[in-house]
N, CA, C and O atoms as a MOPAC input file, in Angstrom:
PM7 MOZYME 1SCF
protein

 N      1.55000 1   -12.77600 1   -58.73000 1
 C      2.81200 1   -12.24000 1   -59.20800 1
 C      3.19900 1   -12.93500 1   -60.50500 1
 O      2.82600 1   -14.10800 1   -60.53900 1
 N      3.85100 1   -12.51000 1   -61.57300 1
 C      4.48300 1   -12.86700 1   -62.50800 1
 C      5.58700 1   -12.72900 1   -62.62000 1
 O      5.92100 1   -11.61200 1   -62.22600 1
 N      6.74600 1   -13.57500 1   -63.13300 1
 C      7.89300 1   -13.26300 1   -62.46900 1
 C      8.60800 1   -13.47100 1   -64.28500 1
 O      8.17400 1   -14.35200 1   -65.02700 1
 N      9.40900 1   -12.76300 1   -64.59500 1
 C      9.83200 1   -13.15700 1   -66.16400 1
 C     11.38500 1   -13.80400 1   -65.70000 1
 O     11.95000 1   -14.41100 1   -66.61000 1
 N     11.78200 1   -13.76600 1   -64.98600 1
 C     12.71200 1   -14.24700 1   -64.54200 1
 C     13.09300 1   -15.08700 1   -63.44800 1
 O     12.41500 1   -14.97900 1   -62.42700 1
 N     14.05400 1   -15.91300 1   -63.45400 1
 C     14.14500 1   -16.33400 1   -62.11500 1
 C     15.12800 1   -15.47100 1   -61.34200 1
 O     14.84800 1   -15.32800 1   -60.15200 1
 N     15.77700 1   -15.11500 1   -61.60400 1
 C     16.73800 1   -13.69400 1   -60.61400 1
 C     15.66200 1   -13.02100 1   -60.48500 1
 O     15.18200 1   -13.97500 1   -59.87200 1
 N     14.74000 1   -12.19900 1   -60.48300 1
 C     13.70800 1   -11.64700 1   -59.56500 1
 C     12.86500 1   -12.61000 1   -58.85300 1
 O     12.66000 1   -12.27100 1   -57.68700 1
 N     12.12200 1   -14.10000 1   -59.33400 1
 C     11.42400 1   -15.05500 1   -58.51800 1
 C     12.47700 1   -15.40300 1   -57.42100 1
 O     12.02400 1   -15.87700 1   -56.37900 1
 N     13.87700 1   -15.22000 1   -57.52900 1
 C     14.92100 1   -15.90300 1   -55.87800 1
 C     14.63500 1   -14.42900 1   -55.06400 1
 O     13.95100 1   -14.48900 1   -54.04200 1
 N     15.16000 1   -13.10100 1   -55.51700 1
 C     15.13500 1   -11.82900 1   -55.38100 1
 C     13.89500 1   -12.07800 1   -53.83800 1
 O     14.02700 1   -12.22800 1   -52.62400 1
 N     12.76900 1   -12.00000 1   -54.80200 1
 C     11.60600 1   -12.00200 1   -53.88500 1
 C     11.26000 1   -12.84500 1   -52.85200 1
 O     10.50400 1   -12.50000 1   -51.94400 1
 N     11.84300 1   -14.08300 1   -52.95300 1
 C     11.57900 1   -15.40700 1   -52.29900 1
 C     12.83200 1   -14.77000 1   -50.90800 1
 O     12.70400 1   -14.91100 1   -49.69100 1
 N     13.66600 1   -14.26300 1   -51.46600 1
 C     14.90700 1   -13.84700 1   -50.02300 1
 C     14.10900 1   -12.61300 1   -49.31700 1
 O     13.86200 1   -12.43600 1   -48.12400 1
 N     13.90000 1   -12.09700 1   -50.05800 1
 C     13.02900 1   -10.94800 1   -49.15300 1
 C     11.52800 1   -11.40900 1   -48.04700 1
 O     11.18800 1   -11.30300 1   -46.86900 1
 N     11.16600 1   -11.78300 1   -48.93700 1
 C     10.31600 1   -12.64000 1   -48.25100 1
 C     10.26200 1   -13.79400 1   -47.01800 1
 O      9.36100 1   -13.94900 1   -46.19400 1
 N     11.44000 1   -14.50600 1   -47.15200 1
 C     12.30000 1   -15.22900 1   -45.92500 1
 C     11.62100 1   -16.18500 1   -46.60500 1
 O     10.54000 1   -16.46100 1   -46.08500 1
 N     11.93400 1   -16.88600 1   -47.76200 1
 C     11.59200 1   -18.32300 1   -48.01200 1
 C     12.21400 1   -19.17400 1   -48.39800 1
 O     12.57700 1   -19.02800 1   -49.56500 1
 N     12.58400 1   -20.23100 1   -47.81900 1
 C     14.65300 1   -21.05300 1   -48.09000 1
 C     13.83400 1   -21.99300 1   -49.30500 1
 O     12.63400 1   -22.26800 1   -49.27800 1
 N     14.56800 1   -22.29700 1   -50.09700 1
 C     14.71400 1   -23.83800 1   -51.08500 1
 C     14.73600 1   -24.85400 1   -49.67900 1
 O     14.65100 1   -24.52300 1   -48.49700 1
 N     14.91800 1   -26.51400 1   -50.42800 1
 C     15.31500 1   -27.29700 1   -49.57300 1
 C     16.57400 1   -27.33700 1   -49.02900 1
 O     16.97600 1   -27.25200 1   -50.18900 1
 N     17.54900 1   -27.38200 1   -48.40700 1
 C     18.43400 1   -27.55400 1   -47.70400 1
 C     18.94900 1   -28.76700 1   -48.68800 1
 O     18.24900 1   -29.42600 1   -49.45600 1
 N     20.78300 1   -28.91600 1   -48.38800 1
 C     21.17700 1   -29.66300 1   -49.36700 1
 C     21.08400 1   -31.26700 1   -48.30500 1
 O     20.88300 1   -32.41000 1   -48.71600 1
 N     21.24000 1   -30.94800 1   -47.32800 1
 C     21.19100 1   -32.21000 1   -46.45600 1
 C     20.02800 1   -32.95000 1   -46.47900 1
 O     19.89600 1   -34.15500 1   -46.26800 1
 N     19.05600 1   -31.98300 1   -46.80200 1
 C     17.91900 1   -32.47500 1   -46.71200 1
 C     16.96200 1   -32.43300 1   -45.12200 1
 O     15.92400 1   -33.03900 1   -44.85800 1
 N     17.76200 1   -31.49000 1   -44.26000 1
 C     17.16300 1   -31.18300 1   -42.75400 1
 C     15.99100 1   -30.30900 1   -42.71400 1
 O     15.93700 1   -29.47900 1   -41.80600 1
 N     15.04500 1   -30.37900 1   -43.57000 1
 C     14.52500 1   -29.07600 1   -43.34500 1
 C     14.05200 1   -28.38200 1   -42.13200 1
 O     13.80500 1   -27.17600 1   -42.13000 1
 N     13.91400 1   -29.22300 1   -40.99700 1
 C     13.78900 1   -28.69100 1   -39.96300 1
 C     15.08500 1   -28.02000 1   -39.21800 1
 O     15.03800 1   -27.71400 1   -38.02700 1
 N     15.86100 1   -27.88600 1   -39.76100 1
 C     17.40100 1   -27.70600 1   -39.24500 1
 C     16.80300 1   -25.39900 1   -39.62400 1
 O     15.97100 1   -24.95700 1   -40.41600 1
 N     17.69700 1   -24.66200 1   -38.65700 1
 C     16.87800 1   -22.83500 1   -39.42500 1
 C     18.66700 1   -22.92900 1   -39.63900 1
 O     19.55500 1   -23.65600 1   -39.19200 1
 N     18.60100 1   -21.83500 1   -40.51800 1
 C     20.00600 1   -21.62700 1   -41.12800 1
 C     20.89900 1   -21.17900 1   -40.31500 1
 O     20.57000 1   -20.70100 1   -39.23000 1
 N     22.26000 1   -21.26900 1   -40.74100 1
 C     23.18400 1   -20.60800 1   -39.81800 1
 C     23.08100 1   -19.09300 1   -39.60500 1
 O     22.67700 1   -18.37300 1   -40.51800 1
 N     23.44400 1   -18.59300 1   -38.39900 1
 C     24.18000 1   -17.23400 1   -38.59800 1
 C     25.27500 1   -16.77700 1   -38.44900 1
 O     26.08300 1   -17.08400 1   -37.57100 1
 N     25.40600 1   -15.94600 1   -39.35800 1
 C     27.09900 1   -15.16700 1   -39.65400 1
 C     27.43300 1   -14.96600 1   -38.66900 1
 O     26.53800 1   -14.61500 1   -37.90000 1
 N     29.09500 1   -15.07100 1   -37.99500 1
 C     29.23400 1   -14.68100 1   -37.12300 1
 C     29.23200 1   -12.90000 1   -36.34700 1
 O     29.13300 1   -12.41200 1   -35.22100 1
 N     29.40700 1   -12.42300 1   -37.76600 1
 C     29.61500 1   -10.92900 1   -38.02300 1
 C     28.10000 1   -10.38200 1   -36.86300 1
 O     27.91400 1    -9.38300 1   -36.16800 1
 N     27.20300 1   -11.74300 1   -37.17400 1
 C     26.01300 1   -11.17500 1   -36.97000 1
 C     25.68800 1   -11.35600 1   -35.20300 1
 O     24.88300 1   -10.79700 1   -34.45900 1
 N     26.78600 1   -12.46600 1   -34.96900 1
 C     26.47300 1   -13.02500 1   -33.36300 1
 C     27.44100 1   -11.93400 1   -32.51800 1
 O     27.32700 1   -11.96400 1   -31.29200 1
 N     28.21300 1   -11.14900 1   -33.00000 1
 C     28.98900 1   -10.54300 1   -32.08300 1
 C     27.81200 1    -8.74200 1   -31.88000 1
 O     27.38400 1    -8.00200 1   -32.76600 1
 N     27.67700 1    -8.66100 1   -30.47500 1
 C     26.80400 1    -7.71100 1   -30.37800 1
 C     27.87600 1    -6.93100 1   -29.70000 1
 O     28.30900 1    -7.34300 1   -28.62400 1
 N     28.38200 1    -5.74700 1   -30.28100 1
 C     29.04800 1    -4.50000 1   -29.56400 1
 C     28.18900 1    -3.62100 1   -29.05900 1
 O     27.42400 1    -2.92300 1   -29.72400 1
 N     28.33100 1    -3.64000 1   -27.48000 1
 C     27.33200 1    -2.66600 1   -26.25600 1
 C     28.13500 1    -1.43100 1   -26.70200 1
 O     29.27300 1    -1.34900 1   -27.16200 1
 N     27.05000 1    -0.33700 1   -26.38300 1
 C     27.55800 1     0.80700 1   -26.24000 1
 C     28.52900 1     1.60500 1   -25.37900 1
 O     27.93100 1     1.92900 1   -24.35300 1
 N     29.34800 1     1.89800 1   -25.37800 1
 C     30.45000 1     3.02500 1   -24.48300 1
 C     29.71300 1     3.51600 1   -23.45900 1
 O     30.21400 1     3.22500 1   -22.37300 1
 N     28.39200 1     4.35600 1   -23.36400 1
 C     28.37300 1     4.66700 1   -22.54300 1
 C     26.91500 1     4.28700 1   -22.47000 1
 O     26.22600 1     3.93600 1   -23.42800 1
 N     26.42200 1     4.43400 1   -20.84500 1
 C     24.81500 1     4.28000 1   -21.43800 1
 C     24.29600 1     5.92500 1   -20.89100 1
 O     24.83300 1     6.95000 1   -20.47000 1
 N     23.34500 1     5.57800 1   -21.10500 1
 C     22.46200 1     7.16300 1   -20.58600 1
 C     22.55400 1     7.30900 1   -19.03100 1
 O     22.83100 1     6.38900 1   -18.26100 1
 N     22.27200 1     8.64100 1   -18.67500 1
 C     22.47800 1     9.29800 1   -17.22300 1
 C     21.90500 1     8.62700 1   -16.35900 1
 O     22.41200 1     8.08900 1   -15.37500 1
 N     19.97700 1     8.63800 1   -16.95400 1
 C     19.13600 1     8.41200 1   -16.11700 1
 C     19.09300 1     6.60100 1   -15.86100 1
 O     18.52400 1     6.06100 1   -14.91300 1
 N     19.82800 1     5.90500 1   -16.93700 1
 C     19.51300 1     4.56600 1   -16.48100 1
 C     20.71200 1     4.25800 1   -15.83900 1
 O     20.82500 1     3.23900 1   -15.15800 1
 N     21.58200 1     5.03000 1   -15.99700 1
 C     22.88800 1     4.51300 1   -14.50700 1
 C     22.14500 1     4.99900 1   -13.65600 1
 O     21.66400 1     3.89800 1   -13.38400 1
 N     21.42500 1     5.90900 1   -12.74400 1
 C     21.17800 1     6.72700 1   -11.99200 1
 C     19.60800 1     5.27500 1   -11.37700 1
 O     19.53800 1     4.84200 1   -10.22600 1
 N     19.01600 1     5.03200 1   -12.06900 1
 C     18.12800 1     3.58100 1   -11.94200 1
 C     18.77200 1     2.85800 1   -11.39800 1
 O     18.73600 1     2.58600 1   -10.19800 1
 N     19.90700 1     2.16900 1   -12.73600 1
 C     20.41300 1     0.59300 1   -12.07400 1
 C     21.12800 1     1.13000 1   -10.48100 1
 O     20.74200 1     0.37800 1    -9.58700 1
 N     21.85200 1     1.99200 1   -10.08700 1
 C     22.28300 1     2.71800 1    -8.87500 1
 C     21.53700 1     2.64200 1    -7.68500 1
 O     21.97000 1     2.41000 1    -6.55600 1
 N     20.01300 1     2.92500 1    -8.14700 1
 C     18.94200 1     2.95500 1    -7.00300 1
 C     18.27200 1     1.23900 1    -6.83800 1
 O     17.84600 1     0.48300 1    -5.96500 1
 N     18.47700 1     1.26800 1    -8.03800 1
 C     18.31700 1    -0.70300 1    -7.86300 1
 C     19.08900 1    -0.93800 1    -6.62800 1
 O     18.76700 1    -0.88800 1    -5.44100 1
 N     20.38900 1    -1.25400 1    -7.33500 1
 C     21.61200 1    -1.93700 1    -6.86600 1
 C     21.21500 1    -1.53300 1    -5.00300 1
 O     21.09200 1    -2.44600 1    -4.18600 1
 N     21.07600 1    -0.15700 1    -4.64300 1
 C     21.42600 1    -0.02800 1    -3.33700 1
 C     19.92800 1    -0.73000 1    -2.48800 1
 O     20.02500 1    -1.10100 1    -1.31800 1
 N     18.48600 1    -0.84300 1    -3.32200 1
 C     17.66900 1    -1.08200 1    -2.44700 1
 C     17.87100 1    -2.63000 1    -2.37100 1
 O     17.32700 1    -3.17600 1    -1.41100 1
 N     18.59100 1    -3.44100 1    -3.26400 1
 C     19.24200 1    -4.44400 1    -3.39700 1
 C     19.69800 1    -5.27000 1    -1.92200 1
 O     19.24400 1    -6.19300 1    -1.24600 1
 N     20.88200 1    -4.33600 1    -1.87600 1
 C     21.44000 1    -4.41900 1    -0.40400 1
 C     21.37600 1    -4.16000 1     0.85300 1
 O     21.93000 1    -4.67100 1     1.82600 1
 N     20.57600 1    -3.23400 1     0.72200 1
 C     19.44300 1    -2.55700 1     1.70500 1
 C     18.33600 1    -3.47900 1     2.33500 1
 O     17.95300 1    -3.52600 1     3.50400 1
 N     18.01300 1    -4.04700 1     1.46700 1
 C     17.32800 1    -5.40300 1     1.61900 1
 C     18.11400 1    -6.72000 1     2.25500 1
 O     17.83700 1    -7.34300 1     3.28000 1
 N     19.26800 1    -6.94800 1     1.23100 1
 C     19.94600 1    -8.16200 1     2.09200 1
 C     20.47400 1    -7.70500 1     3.48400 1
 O     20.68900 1    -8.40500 1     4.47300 1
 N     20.60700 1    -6.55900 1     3.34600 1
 C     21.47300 1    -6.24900 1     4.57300 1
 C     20.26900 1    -6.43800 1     5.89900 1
 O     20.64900 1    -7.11300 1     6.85600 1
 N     18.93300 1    -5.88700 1     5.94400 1
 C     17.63700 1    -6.30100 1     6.49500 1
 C     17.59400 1    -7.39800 1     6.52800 1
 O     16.64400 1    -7.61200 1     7.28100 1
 N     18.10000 1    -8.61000 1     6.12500 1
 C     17.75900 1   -10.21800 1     5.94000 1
 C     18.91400 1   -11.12500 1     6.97600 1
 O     18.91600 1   -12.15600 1     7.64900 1
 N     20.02800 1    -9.80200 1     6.54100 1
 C     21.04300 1   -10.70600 1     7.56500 1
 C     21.21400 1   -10.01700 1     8.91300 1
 O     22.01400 1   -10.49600 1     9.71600 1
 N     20.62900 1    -9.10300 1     9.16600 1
 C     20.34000 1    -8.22600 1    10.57600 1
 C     19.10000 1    -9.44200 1    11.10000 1
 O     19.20900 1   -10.08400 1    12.14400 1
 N     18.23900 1    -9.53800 1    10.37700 1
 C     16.84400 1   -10.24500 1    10.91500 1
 C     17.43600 1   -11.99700 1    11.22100 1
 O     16.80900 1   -12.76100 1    11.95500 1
 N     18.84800 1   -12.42800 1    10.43600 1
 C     18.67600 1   -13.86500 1    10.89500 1
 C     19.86300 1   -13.77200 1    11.97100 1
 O     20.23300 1   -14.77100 1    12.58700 1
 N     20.27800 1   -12.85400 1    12.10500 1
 C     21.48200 1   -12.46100 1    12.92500 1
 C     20.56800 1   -12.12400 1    14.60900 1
 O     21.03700 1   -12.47600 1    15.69100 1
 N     19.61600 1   -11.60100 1    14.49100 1
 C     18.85400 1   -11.44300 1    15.64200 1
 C     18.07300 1   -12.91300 1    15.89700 1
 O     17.62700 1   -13.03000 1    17.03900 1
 N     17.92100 1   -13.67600 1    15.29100 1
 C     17.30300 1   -14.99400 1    15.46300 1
 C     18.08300 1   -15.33200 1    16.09500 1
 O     17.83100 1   -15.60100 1    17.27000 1
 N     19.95000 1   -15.52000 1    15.33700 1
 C     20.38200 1   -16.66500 1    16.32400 1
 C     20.92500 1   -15.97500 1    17.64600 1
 O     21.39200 1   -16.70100 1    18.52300 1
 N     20.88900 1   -14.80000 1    17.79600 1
 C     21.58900 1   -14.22200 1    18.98600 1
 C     19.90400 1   -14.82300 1    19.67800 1
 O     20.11100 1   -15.60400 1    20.60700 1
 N     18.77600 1   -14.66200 1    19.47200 1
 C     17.63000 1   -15.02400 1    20.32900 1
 C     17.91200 1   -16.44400 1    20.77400 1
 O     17.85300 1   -16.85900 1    21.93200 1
 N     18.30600 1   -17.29600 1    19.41700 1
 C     18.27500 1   -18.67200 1    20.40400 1
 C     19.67700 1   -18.65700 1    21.15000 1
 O     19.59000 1   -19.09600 1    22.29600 1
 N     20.69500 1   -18.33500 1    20.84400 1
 C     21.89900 1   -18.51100 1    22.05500 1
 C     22.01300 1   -18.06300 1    22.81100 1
 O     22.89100 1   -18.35500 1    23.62100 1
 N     20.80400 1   -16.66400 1    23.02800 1
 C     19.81700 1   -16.35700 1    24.54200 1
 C     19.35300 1   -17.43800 1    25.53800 1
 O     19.76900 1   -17.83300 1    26.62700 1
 N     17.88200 1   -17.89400 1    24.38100 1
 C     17.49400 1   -18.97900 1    25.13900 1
 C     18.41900 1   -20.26700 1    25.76800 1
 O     18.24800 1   -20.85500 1    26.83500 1
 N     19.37900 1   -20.47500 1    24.80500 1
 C     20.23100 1   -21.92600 1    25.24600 1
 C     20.75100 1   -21.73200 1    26.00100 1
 O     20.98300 1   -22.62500 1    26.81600 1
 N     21.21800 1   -20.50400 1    26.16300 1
 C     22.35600 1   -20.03700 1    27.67800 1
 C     21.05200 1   -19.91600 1    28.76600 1
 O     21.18500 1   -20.68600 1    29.71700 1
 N     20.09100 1   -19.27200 1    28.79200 1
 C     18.78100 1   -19.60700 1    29.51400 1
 C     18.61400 1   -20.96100 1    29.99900 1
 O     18.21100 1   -21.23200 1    31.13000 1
 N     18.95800 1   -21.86500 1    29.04500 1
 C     18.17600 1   -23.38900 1    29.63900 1
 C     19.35300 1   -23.57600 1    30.50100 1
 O     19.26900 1   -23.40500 1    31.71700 1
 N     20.47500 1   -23.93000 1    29.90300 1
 C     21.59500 1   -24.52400 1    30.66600 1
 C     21.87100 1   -24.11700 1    32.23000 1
 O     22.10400 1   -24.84600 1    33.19400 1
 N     21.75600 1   -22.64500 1    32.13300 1
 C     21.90300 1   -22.20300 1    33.82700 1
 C     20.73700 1   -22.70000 1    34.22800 1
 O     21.07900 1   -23.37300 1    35.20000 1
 N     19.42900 1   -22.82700 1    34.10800 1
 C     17.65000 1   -22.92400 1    34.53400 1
 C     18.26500 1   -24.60700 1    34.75600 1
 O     17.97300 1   -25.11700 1    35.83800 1
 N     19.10000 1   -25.46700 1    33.76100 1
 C     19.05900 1   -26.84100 1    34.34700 1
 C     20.26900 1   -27.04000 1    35.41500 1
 O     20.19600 1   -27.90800 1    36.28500 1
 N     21.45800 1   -26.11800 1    35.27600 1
 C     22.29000 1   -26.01500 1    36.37800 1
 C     21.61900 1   -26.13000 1    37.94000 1
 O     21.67300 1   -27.08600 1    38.71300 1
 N     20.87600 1   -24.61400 1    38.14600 1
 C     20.28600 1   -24.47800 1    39.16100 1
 C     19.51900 1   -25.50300 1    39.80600 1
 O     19.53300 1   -25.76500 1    41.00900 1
 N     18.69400 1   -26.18900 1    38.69900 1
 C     17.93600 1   -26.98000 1    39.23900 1
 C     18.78600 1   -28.40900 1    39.69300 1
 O     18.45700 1   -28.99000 1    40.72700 1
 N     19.74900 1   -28.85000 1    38.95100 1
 C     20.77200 1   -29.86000 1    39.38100 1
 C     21.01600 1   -29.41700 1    40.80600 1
 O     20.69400 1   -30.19700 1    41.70200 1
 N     21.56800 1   -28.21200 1    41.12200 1
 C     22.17400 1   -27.92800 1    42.38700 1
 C     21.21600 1   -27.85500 1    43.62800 1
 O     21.50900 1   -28.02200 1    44.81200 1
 N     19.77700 1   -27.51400 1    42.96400 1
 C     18.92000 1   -27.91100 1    43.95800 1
 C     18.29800 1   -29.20400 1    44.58600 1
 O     17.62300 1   -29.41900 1    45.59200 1
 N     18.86200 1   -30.06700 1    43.45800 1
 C     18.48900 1   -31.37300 1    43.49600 1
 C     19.58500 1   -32.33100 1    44.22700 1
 O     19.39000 1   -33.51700 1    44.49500 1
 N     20.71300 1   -31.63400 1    44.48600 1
 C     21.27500 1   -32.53200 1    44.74000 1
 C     21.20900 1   -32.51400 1    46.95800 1
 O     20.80600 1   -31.71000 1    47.79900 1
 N     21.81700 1   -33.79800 1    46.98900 1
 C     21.78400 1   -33.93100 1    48.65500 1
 C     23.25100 1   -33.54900 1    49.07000 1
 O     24.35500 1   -33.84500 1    48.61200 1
 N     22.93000 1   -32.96700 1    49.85500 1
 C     24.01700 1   -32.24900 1    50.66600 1
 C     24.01800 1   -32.49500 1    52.26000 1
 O     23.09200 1   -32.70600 1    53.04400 1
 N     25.51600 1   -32.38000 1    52.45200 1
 C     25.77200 1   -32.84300 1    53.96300 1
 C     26.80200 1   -32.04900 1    54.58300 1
 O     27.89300 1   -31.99100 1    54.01500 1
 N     26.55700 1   -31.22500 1    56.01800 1
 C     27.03900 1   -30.29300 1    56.03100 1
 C     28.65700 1   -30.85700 1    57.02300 1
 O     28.72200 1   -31.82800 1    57.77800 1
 N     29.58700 1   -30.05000 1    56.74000 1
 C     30.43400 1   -30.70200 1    57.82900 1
 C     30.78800 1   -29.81400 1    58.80100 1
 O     31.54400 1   -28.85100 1    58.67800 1
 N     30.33700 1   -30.10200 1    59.55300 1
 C     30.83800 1   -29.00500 1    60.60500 1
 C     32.24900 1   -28.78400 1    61.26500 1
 O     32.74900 1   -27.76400 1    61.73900 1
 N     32.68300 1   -29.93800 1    61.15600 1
 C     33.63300 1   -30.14200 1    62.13500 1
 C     35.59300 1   -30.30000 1    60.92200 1
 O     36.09800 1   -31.29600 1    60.40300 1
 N     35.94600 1   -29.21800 1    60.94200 1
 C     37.05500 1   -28.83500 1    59.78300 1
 C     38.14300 1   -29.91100 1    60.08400 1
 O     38.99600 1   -30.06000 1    59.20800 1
 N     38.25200 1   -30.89200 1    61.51400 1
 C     39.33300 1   -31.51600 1    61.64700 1
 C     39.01400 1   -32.91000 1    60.49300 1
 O     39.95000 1   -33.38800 1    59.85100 1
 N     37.48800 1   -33.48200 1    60.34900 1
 C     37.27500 1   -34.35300 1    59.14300 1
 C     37.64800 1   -34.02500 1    57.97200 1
 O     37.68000 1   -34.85900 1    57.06600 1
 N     37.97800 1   -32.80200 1    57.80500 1
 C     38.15600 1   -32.57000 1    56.14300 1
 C     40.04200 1   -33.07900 1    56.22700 1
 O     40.65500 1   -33.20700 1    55.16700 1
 N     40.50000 1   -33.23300 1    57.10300 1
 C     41.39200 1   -33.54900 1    57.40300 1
 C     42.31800 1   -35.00600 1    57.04200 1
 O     43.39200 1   -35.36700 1    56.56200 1
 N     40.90400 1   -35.59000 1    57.72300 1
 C     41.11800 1   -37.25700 1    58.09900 1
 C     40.56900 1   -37.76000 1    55.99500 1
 O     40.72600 1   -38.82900 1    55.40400 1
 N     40.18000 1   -36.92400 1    55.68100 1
 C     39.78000 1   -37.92400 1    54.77900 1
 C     40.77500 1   -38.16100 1    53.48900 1
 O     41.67700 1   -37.36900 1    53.21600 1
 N     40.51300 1   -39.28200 1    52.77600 1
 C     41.12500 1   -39.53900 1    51.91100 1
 C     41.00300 1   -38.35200 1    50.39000 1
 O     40.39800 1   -37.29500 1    50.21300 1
 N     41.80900 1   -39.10400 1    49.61900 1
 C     42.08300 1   -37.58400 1    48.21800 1
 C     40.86200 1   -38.33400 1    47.53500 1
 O     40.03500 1   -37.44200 1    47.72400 1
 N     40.35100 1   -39.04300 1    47.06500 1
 C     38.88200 1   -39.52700 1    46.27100 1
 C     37.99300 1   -38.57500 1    47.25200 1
 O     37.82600 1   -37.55900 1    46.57700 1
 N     37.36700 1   -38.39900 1    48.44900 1
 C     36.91800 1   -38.01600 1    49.29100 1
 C     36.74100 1   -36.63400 1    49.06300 1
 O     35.80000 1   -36.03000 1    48.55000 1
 N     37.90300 1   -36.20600 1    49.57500 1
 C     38.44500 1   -34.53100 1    49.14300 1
 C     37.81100 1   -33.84700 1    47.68000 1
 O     37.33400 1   -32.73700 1    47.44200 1
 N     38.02600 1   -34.95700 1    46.90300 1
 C     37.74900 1   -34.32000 1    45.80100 1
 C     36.17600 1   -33.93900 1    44.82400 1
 O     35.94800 1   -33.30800 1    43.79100 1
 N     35.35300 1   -34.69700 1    45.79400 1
 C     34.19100 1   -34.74700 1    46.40500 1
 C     33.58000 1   -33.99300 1    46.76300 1
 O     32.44100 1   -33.72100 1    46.38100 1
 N     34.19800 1   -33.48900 1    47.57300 1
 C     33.43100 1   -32.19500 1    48.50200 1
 C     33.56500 1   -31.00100 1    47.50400 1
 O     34.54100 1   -30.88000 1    46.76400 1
 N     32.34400 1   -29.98700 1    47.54100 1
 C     32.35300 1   -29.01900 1    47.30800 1
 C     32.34800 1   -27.63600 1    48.27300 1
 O     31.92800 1   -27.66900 1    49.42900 1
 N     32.84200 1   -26.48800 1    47.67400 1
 C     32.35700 1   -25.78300 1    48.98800 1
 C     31.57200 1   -24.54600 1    48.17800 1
 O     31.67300 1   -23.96800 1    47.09600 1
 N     30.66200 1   -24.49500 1    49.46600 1
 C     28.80900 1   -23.89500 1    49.20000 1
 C     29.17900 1   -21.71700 1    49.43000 1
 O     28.24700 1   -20.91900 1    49.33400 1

């Protein structure tokens, strides 16, 4: 290139994207941008077919979580199955374990003291 000027050698150098040095001397520093340039205005409306997408997104979305919290919702109803399972399975077995004495005779339930009384169960 030959340049007879320097207003066409800057001309070309901006088009080109090629900075001078920086006055700070950062050259690793990239230049500012305008703010004019950081504000991005979205469009009013968008198109049919990509609402009609994000829509079918959105619902297989929830469709899904909703499958995730049905599936951990059946877990814990399974274990507060089982736990109510153990507790009676160790009840029973307590009650089988324990020694028992029969009273036959209703005038002792009588004679006995309230610690005593409170003791007894009835079968």
């Amino acid at each position: 290139f030959k340049f007879n000027s320097t207003c066409n050698l800057m001309s070309v150098a901006r088009s080109v994207g090629v900075r001078g040095i920086s006055k700070s001397g950062r050259t690793w520093r990239s230049p500012g941008v305008k703010r004019s340039n950081k504000l991005a205005v979205k469009g009013l409306k968008t198109p049919w077919k990509k609402r009609q997408l994000e829509r079918l997104e959105k619902k297989a979305v929830k469709e899904y979580e909703q499958q995730l919290k049905e599936a951990s919702k059946r877990e814990k109803e399974e274990k507060r199955k089982l736990a109510e399972e153990r507790k009676q399975r160790r009840e029973e077995n307590a009650k089988k374990a324990q020694i028992v004495q029969t009273l036959s005779n209703p005038k002792k339930l009588k004679r006995l003291n309230k610690k005593q009384s409170r003791m007894i169960k009835k079968i």
